[in-house]
mmCIF file of C-alpha atoms in Angstrom:
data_model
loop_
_atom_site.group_PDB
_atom_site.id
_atom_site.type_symbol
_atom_site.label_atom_id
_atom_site.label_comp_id
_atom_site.label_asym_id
_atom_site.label_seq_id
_atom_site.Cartn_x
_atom_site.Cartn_y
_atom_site.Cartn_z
ATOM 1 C CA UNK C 137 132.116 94.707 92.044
ATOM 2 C CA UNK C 138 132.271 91.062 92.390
ATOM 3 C CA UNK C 139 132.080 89.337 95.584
ATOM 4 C CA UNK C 140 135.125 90.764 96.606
ATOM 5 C CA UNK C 141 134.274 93.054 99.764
ATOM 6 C CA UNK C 142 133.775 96.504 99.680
ATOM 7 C CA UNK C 143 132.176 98.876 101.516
ATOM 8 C CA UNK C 144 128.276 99.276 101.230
ATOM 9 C CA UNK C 145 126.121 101.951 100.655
ATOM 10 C CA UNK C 146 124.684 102.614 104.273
ATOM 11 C CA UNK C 147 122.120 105.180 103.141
ATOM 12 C CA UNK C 148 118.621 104.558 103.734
ATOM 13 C CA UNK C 149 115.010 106.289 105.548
ATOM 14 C CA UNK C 150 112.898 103.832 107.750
ATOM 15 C CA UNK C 151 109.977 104.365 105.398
ATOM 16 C CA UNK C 152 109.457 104.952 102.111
ATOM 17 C CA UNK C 153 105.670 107.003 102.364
ATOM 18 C CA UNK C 154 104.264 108.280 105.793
ATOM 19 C CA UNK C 155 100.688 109.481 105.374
ATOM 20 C CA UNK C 156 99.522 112.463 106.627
ATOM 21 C CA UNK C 157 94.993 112.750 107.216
ATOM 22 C CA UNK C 158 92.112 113.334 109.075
ATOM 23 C CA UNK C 159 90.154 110.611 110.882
ATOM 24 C CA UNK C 160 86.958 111.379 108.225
ATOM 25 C CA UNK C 161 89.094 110.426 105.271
ATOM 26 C CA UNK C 162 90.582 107.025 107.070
ATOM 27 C CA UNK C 163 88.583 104.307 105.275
ATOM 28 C CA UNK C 164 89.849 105.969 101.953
ATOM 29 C CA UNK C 165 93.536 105.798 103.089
ATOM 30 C CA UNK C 166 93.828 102.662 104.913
ATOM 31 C CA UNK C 167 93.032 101.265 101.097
ATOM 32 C CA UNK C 168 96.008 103.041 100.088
ATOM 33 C CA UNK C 169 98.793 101.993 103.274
ATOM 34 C CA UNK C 170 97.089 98.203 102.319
ATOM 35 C CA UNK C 171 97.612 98.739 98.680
ATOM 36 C CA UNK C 172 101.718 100.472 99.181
ATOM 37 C CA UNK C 173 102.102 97.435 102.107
ATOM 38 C CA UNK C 174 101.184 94.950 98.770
ATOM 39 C CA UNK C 175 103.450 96.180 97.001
ATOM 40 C CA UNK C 176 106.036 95.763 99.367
ATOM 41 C CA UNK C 177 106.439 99.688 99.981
ATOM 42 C CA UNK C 178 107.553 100.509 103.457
ATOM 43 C CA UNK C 179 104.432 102.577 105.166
ATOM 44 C CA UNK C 180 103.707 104.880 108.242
ATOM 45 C CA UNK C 181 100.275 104.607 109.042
ATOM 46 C CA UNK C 182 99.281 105.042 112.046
ATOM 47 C CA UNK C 183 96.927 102.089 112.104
ATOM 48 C CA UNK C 184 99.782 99.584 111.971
ATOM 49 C CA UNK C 185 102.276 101.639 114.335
ATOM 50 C CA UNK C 186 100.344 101.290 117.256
ATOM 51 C CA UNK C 187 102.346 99.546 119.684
ATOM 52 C CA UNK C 188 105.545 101.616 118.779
ATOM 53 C CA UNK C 189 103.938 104.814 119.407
ATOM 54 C CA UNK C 190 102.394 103.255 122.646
ATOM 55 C CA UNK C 191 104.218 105.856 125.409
ATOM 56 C CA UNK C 192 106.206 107.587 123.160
ATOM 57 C CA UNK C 193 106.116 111.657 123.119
ATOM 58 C CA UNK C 194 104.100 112.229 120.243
ATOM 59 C CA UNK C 195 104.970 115.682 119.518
ATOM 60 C CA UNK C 196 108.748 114.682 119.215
ATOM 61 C CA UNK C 197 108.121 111.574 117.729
ATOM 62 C CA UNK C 198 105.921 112.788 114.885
ATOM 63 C CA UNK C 199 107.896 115.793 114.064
ATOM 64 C CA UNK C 200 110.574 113.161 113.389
ATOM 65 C CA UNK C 201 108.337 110.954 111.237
ATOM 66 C CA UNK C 202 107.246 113.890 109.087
ATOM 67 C CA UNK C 203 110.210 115.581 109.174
ATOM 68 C CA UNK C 204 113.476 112.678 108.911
ATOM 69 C CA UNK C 205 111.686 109.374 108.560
ATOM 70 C CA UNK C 206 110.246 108.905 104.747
ATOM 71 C CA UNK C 207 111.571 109.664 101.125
ATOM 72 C CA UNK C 208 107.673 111.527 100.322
ATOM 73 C CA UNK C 209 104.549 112.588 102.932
ATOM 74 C CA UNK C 210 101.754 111.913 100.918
ATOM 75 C CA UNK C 211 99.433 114.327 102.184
ATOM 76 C CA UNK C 212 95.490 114.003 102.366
ATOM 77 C CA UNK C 213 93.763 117.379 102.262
ATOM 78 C CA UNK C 214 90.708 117.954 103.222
ATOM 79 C CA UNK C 215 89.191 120.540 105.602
ATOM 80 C CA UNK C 216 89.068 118.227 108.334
ATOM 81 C CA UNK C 217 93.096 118.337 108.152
ATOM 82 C CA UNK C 218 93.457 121.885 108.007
ATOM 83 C CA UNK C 219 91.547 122.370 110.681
ATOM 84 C CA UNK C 220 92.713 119.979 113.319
ATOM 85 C CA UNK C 221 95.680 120.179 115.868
ATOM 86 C CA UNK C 222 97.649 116.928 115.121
ATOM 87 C CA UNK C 223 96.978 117.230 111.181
ATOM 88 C CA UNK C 224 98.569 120.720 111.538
ATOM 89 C CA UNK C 225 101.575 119.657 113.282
ATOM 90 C CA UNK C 226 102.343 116.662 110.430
ATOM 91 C CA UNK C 227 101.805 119.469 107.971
ATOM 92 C CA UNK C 228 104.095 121.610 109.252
ATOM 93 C CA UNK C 229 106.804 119.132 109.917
ATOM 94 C CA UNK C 230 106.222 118.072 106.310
ATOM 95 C CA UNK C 231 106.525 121.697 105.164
ATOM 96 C CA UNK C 232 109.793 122.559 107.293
ATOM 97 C CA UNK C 233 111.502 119.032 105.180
ATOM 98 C CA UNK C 234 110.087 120.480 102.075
ATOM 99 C CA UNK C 235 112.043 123.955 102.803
ATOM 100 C CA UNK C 236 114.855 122.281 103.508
ATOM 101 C CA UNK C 237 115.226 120.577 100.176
ATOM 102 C CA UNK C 238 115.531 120.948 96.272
ATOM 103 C CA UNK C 239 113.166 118.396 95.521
ATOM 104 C CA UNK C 240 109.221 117.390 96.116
ATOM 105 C CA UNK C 241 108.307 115.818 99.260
ATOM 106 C CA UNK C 242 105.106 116.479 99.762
ATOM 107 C CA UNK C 243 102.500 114.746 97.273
ATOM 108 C CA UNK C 244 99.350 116.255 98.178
ATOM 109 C CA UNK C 245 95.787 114.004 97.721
ATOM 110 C CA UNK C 246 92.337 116.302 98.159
ATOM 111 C CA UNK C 247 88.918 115.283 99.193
ATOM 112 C CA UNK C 248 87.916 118.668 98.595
ATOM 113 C CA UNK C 249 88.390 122.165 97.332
ATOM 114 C CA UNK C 250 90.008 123.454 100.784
ATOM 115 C CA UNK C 251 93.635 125.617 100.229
ATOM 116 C CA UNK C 252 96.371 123.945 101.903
ATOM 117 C CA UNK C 253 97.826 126.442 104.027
ATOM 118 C CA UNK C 254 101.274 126.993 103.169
ATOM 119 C CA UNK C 255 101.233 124.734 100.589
ATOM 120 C CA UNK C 256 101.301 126.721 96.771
ATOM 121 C CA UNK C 257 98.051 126.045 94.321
ATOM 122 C CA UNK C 258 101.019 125.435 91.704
ATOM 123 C CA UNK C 259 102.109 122.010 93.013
ATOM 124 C CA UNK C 260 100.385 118.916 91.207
ATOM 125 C CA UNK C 261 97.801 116.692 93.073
ATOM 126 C CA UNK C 262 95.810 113.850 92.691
ATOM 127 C CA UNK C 263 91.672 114.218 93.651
ATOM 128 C CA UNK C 264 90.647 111.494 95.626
ATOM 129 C CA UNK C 265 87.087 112.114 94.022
ATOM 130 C CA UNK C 266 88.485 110.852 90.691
ATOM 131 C CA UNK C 267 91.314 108.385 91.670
ATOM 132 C CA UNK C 268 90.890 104.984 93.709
ATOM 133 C CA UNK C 269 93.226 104.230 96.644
ATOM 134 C CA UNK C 270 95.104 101.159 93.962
ATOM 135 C CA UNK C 271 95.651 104.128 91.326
ATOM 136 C CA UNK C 272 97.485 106.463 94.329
ATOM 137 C CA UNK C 273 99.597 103.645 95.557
ATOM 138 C CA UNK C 274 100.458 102.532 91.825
ATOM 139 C CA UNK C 275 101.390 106.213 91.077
ATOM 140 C CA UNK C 276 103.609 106.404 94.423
ATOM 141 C CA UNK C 277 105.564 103.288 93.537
ATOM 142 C CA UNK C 278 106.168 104.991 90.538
ATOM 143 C CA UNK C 279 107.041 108.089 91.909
ATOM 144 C CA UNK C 280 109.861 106.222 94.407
ATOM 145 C CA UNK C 281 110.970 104.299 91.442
ATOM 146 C CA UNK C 282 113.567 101.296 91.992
ATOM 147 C CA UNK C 283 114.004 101.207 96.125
ATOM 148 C CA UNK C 284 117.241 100.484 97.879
ATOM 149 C CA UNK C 285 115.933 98.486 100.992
ATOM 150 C CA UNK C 286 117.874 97.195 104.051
ATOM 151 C CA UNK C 287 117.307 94.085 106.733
ATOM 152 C CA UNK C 288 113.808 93.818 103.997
ATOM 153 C CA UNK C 289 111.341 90.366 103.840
ATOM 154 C CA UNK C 290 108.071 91.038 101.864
ATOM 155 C CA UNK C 291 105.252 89.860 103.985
ATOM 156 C CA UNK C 292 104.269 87.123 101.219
ATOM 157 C CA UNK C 293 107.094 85.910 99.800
ATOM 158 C CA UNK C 294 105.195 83.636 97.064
ATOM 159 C CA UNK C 295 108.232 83.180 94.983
ATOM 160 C CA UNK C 296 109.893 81.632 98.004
ATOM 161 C CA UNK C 297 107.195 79.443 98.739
ATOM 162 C CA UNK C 298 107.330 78.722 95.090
ATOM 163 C CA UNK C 299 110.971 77.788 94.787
ATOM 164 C CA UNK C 300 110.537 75.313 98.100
ATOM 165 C CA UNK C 301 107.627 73.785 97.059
ATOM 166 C CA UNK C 302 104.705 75.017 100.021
ATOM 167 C CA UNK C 303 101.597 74.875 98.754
ATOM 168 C CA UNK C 304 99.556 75.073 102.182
ATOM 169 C CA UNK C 305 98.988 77.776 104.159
ATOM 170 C CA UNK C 306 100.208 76.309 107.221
ATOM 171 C CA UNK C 307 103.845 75.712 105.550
ATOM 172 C CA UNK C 308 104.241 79.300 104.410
ATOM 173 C CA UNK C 309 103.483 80.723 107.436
ATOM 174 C CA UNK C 310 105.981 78.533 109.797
ATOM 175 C CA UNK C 311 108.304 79.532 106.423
ATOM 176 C CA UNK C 312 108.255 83.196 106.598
ATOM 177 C CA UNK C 313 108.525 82.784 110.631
ATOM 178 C CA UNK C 314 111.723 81.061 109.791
ATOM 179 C CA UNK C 315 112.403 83.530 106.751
ATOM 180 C CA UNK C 316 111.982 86.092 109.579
ATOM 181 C CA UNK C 317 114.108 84.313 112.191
ATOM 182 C CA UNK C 318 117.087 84.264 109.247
ATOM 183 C CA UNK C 319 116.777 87.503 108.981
ATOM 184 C CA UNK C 320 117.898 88.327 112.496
ATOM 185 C CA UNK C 321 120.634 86.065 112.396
ATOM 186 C CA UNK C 322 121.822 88.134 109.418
ATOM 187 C CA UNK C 323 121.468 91.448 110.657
ATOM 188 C CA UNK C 324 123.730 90.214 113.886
ATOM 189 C CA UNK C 325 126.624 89.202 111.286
ATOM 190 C CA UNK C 326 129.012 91.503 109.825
ATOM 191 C CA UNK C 327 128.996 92.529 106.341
ATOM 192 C CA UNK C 328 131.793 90.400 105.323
ATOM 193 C CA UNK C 329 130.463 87.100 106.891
ATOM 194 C CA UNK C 330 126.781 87.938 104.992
ATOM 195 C CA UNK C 331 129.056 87.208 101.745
ATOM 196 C CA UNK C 332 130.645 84.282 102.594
ATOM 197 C CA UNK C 333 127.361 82.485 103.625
ATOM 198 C CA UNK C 334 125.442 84.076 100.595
ATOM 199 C CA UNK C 335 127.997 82.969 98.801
ATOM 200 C CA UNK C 336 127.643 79.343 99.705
ATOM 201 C CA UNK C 337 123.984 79.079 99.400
ATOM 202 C CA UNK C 338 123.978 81.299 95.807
ATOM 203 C CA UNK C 339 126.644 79.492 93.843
ATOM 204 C CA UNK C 340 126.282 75.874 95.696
ATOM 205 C CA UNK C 341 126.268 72.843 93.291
ATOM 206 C CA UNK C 342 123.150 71.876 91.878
ATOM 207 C CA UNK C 343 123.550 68.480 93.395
ATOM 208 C CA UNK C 344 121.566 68.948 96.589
ATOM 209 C CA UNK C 345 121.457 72.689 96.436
ATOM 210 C CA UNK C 346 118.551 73.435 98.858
ATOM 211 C CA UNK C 347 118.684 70.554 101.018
ATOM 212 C CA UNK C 348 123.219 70.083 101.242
ATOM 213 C CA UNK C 349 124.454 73.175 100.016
ATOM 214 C CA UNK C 350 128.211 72.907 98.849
ATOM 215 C CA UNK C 351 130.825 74.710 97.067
ATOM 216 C CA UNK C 352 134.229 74.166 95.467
ATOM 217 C CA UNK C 353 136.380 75.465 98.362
ATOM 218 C CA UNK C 354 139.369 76.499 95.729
ATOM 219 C CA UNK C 355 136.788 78.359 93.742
ATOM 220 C CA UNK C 356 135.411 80.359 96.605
ATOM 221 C CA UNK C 357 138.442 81.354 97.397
ATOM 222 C CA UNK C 358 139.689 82.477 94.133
ATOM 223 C CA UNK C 359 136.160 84.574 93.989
ATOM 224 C CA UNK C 360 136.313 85.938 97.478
ATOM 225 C CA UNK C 361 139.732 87.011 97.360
ATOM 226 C CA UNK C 362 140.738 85.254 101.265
ATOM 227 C CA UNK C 363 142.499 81.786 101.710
ATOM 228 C CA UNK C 364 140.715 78.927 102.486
ATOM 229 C CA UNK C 365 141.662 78.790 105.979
ATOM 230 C CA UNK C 366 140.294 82.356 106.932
ATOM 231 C CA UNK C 367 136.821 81.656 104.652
ATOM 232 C CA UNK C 368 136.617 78.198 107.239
ATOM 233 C CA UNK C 369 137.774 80.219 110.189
ATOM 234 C CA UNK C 370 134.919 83.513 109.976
ATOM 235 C CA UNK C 371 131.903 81.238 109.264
ATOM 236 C CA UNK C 372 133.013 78.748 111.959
ATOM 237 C CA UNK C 373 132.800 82.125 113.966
ATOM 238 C CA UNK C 374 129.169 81.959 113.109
ATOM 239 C CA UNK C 375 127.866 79.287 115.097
ATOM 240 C CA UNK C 376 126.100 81.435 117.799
ATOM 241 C CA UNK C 377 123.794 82.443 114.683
ATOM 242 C CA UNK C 378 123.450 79.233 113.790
ATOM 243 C CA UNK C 379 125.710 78.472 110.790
ATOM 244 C CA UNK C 380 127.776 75.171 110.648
ATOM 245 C CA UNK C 381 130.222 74.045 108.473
ATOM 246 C CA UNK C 382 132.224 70.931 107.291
ATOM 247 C CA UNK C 383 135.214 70.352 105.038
ATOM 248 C CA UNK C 384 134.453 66.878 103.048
ATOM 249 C CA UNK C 385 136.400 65.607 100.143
ATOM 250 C CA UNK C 386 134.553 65.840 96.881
ATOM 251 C CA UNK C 387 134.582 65.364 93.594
ATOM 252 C CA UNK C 388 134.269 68.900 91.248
ATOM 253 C CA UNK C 389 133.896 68.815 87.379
ATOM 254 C CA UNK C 390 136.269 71.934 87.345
ATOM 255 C CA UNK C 391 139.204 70.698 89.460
ATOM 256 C CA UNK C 392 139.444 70.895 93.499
ATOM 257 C CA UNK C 393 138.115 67.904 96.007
ATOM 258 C CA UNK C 394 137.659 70.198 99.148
ATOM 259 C CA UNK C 395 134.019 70.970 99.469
ATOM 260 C CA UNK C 396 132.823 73.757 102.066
ATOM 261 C CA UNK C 397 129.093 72.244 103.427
ATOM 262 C CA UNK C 398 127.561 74.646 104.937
ATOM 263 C CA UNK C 399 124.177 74.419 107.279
ATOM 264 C CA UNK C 400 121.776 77.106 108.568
ATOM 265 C CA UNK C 401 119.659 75.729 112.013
ATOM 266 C CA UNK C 402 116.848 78.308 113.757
ATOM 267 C CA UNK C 403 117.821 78.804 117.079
ATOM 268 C CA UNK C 404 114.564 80.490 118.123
ATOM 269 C CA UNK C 405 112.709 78.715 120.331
ATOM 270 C CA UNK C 406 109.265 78.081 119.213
ATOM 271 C CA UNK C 407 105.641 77.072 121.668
ATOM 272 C CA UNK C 408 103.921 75.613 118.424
ATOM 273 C CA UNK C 409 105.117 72.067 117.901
ATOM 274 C CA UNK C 410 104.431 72.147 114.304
ATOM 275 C CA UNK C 411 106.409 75.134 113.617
ATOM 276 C CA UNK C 412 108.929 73.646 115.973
ATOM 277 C CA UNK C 413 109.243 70.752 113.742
ATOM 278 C CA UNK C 414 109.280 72.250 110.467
ATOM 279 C CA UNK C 415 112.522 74.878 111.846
ATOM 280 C CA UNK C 416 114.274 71.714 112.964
ATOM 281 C CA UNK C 417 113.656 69.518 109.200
ATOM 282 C CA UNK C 418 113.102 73.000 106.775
ATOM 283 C CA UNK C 419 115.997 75.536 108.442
ATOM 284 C CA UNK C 420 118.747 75.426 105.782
ATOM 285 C CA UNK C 421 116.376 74.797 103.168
ATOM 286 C CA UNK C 422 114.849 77.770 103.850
ATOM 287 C CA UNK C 423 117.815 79.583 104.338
ATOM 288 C CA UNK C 424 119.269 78.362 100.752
ATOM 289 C CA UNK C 425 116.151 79.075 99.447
ATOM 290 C CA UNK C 426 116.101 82.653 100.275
ATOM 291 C CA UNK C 427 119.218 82.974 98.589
ATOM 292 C CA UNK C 428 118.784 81.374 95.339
ATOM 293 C CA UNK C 429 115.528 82.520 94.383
ATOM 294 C CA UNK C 430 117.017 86.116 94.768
ATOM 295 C CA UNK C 431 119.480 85.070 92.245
ATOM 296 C CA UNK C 432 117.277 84.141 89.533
ATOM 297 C CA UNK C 433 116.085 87.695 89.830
ATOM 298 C CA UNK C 434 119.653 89.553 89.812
ATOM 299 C CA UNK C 435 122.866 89.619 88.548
ATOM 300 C CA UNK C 436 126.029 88.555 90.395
ATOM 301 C CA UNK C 437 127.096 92.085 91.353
ATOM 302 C CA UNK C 438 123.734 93.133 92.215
ATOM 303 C CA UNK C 439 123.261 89.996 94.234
ATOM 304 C CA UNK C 440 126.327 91.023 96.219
ATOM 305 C CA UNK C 441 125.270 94.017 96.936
ATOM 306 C CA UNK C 442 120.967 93.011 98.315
ATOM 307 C CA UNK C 443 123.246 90.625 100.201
ATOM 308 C CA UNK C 444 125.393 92.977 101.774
ATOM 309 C CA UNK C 445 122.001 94.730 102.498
ATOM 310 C CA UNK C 446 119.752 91.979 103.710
ATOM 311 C CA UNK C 447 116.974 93.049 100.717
ATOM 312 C CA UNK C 448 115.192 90.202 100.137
ATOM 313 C CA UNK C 449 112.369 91.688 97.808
ATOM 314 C CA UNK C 450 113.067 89.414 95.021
ATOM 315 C CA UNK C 451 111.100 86.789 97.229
ATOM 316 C CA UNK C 452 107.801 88.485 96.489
ATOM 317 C CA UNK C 453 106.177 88.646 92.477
ATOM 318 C CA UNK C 454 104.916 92.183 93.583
ATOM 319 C CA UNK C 455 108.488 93.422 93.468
ATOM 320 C CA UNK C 456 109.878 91.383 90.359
ATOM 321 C CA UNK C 457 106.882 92.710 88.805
ATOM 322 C CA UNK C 458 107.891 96.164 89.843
ATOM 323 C CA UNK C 459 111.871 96.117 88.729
#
């Protein structure tokens, strides 16, 4: 594959679980959507999607969620959820996706000995009497295997603060709100330009790698398969997401003396003067950050490809750990 461009798999569900249970069983299962958040599993719980579902038509909108939204419902039986209204509804939304398809969908949890209407006595389950909240979430990362993520920051990206050196709490903070703030910019940019500026911040020399990221113009060019001109051209087409780039003479072991500099700045406009400060000094550090510590994790043509995707869970020891 190479970092020549092709097109990308565009493929993907907004969540990975969506939990389906009754109000009694809630403690129980908010250990679970904390333990499948950890490990950097994308969750609907209903707990955390307040504000979205704030006016919306829940009849429609849940039908959808249970229905379109996840790769697996795990389902919490009890006979509390049999019995009530909104608990049906999920159900049956869950059911009507399960019809629909050759494969499970439904991974059913009980709290009790209640039948699951519609739902055969057959199909495996775990018992919540006998397995903690850590073991179900462990077992469901298993069950989605290796995940194909898109426009994706783990909330605690400790192998980013790692790489750039943040040891206090404040600094990783105003670093993922940059981390975050990257992310946008990315999304906004087409899938070529995501190459050419993950390009520049994976391969740059070693010589000021995080702080002056540089490559051998020639090089790139031979790799990317455009001329020089059109590489400068696109990411100078970039500014209004805040990329910059300069052409300076340099020196290369390999040959070449054109060097492509490239800078990221945060154009978000931050209240808090410390975060304000650390955007202005910390932006393409950040930036080149992100990218290289997702390269110590992958190979080149699977870098290319998280790239093309914006999946940056290589930033997070949860999902290393995991692949």
């Amino acid at each position: 594959m190479g970092w020549k461009v092709e097109n990308p798999d565009s493929s993907d569900r907004e969540y990975d679980i969506c939990l389906s249970f009754a109000g009694e069983q809630r403690s129980y299962v908010s250990e679970v959507a904390g333990e499948l958040s950890r490990l950097g599993i994308r969750v609907f719980y209903d707990e955390d999607e307040k504000a979205r579902l704030w006016g919306k038509d829940l009849y429609e909108h849940l039908s959808w969620v249970y229905r379109k939204s996840a790769k697996y419902c795990i389902l919490f039986a009890s006979d509390e959820h049999a019995e009530k209204v909104w608990t049906t509804h999920e159900r049956r939304a869950a059911q009507a996706r399960a019809m629909s398809e050759s494969q499970e969908y439904i991974l059913p949890v009980i709290f009790d000995d209640s039948e699951v209407p519609g739902l055969l006595p057959s199909v495996g389950f775990l018992d919540a009497r006998k397995t903690t909240a850590s073991e179900v979430a462990d077992l469901a990362a298993k069950k989605l295997g290796p995940i194909v993520r898109k426009s994706y920051l783990p909330p605690t990206p400790d192998l980013l603060f790692k790489m750039l050196k943040l040891k206090s709490e404040g600094d990783q903070k105003r670093c993922v709100r940059v981390a975050e703030s990257l992310l946008g910019s990315l999304k906004r940019a087409t899938v070529d330009e995501r190459r050419l500026v993950g390009y520049v911040f994976t391969m740059a020399c070693a010589e000021g790698s995080l702080t002056n990221p540089h490559v051998n113009l020639d090089l790139m060019r031979r790799d990317i398969g455009i001329p020089g001109p059109e590489i400068t051209s696109a990411i100078s087409g970039m500014s209004s997401l805040g990329f910059f780039s300069q052409l300076k003479r340099h020196s290369f072991e390999g040959g070449g003396e054109e060097a492509l500099y490239l800078e990221w700045h945060d154009m978000s406009v931050y209240k808090n003067a410390k975060l304000s400060s650390f955007a202005t000094k910390s932006s393409t550090k950040v930036a080149a950050g992100m990218f290289q510590t997702a390269l110590e994790h992958y190979c080149e043509d699977h870098l290319v490809s998280i790239i093309e995707r914006l999946d940056f869970s290589a930033l997070s020891s949860s999902h290393v750990h995991r692949h």
